[in-house]
N, CA, C and O atoms as a DFTB+ gen file, in Angstrom:
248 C
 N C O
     1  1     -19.720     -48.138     124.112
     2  2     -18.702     -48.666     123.201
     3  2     -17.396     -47.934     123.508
     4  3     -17.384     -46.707     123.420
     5  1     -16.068     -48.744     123.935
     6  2     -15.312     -48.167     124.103
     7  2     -14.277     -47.325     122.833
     8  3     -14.607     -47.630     121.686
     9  1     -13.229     -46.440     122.933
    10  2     -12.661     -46.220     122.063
    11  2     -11.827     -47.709     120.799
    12  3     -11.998     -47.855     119.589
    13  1     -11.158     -48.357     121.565
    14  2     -11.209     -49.474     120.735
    15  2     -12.034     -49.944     120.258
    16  3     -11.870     -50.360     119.110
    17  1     -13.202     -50.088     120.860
    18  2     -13.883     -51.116     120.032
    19  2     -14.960     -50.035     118.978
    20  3     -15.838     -50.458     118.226
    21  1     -14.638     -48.767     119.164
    22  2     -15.129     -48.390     117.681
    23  2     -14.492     -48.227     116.741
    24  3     -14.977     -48.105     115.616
    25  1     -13.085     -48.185     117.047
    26  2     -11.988     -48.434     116.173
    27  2     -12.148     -49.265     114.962
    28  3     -12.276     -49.044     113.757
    29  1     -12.081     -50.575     115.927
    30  2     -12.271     -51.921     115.361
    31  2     -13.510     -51.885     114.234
    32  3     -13.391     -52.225     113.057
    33  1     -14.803     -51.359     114.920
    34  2     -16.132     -51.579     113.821
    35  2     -15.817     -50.390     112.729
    36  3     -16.348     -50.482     111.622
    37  1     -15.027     -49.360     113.004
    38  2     -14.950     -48.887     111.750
    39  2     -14.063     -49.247     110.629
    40  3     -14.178     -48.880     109.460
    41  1     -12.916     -50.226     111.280
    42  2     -12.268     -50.404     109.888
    43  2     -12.799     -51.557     109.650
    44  3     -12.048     -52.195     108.912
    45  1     -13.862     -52.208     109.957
    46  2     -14.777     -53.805     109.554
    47  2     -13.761     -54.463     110.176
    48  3     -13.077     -55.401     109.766
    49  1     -13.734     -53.837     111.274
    50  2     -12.633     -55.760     112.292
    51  2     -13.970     -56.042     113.454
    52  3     -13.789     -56.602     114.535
    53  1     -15.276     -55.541     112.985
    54  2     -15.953     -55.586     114.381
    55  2     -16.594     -57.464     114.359
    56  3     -15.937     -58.136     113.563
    57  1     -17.551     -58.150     114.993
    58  2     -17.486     -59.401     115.184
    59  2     -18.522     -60.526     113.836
    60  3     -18.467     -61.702     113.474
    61  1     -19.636     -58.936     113.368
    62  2     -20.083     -59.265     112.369
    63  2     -19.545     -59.064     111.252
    64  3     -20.161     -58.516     110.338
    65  1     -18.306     -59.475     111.143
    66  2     -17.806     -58.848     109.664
    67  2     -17.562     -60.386     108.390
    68  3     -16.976     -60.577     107.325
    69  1     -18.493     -61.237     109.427
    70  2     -18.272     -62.597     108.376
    71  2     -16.896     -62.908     108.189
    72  3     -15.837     -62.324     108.420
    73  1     -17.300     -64.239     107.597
    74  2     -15.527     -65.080     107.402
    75  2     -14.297     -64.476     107.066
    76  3     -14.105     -64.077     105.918
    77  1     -13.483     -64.372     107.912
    78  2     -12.296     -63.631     106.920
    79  2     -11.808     -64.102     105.659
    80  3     -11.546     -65.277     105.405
    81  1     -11.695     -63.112     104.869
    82  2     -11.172     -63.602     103.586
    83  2      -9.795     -64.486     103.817
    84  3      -9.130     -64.755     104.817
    85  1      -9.674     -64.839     102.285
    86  2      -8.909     -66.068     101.986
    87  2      -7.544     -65.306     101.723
    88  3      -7.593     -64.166     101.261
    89  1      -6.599     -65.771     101.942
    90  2      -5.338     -64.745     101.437
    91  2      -5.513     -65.405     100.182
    92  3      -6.176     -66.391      99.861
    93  1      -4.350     -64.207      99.193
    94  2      -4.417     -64.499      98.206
    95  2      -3.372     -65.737      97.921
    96  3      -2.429     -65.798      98.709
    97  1      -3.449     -66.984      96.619
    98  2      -2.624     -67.447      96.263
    99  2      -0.837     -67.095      96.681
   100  3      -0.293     -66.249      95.972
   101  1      -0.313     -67.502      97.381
   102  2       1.515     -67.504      97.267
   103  2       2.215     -67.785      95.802
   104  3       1.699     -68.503      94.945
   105  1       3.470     -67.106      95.655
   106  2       3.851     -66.776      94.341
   107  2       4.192     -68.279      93.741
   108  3       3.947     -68.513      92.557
   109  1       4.892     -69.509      94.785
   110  2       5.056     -70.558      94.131
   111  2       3.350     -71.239      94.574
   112  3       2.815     -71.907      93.689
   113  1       3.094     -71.177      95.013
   114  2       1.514     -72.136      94.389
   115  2       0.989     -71.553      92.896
   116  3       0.568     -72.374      92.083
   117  1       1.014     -70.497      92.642
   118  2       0.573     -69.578      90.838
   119  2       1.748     -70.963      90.255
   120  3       1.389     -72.109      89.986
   121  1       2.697     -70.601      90.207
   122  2       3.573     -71.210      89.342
   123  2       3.847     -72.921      89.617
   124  3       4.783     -73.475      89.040
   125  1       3.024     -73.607      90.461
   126  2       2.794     -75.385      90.713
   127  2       1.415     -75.175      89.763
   128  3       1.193     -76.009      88.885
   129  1       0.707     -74.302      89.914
   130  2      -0.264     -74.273      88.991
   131  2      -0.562     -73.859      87.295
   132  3      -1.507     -74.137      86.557
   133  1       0.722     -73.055      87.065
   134  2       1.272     -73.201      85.663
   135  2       1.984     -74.104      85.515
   136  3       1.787     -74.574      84.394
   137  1       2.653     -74.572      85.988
   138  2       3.552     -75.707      85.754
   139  2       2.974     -77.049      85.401
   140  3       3.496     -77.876      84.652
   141  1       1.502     -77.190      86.218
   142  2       0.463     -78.285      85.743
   143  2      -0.158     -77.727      84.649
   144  3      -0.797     -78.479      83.912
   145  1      -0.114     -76.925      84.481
   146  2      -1.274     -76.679      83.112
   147  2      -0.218     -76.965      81.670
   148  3      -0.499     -77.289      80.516
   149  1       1.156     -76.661      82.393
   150  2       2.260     -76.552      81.039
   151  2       2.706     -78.122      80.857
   152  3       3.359     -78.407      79.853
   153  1       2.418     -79.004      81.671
   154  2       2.445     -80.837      81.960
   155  2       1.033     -81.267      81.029
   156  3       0.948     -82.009      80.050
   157  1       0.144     -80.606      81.644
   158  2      -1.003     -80.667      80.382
   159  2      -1.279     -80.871      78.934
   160  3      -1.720     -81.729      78.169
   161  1      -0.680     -79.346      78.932
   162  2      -0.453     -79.048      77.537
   163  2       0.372     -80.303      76.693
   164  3       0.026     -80.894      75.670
   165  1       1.235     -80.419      77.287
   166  2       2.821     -81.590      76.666
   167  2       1.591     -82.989      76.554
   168  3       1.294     -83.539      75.493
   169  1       1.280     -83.185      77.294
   170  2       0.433     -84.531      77.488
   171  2      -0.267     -84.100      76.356
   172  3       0.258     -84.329      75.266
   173  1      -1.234     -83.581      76.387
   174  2      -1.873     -83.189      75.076
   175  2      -1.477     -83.412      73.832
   176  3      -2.231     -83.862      72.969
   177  1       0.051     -83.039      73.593
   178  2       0.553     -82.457      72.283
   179  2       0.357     -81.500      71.986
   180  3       0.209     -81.316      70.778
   181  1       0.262     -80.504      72.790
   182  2       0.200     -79.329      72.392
   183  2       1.466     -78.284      72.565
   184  3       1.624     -77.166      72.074
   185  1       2.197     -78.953      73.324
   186  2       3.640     -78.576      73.356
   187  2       4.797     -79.398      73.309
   188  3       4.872     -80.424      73.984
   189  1       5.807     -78.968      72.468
   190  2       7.005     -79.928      72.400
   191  2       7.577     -80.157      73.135
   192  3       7.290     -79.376      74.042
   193  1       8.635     -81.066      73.565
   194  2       9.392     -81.379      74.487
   195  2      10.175     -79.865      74.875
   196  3      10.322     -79.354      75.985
   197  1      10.581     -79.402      73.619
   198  2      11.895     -77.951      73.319
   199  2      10.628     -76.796      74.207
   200  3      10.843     -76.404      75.354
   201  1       9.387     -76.409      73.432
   202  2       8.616     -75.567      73.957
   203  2       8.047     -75.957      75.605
   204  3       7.745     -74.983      76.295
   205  1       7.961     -76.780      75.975
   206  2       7.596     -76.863      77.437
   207  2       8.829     -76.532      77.924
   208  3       8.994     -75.451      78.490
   209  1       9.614     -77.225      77.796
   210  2      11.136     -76.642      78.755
   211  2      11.564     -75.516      78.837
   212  3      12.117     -75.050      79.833
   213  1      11.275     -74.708      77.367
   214  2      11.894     -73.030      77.211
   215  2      10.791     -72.527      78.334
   216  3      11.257     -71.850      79.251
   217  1       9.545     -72.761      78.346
   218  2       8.360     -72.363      79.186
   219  2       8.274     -72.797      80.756
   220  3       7.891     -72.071      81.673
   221  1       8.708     -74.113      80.850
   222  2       9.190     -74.169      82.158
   223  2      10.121     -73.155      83.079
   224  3       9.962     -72.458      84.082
   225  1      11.336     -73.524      82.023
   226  2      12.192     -72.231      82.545
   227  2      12.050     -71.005      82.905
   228  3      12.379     -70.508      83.982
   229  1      11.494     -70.436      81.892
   230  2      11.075     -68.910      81.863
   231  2       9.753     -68.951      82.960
   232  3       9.159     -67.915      83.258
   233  1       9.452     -70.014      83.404
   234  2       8.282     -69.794      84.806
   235  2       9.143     -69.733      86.177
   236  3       8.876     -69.070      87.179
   237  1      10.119     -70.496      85.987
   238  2      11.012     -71.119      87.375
   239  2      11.585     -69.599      87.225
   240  3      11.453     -68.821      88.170
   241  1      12.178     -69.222      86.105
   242  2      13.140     -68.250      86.806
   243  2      12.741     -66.739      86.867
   244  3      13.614     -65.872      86.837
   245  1      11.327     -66.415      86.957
   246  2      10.496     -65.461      87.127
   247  2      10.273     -64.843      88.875
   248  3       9.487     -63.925      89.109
């Protein structure tokens, strides 16, 4: 085993290290995904026209 390649198996980059993980969510996909839940809510009636918009906002400009 060369010096690289024990490198590699010790920080788990070696070939059995299974699927690479998923990155995490990006900051505007979180907030397309509050933004549907806050479209939801309104559909529902569970938020007013005034309260979704103050809540919209305060997501957009976060």
């Amino acid at each position: 085993m060369s010096d690289q390649d024990y490198e590699q198996e010790r920080q788990g980059g070696g070939t059995d290290a299974g699927p690479p993980d998923t990155d995490p969510p990006d900051d505007m996909s979180l907030k397309i995904d509050q933004l549907k839940k806050l479209t939801e809510l309104k559909a529902q009636g569970a938020l007013t026209d005034a309260e979704f918009e103050a809540e919209k906002r305060k997501l957009l400009e976060s």
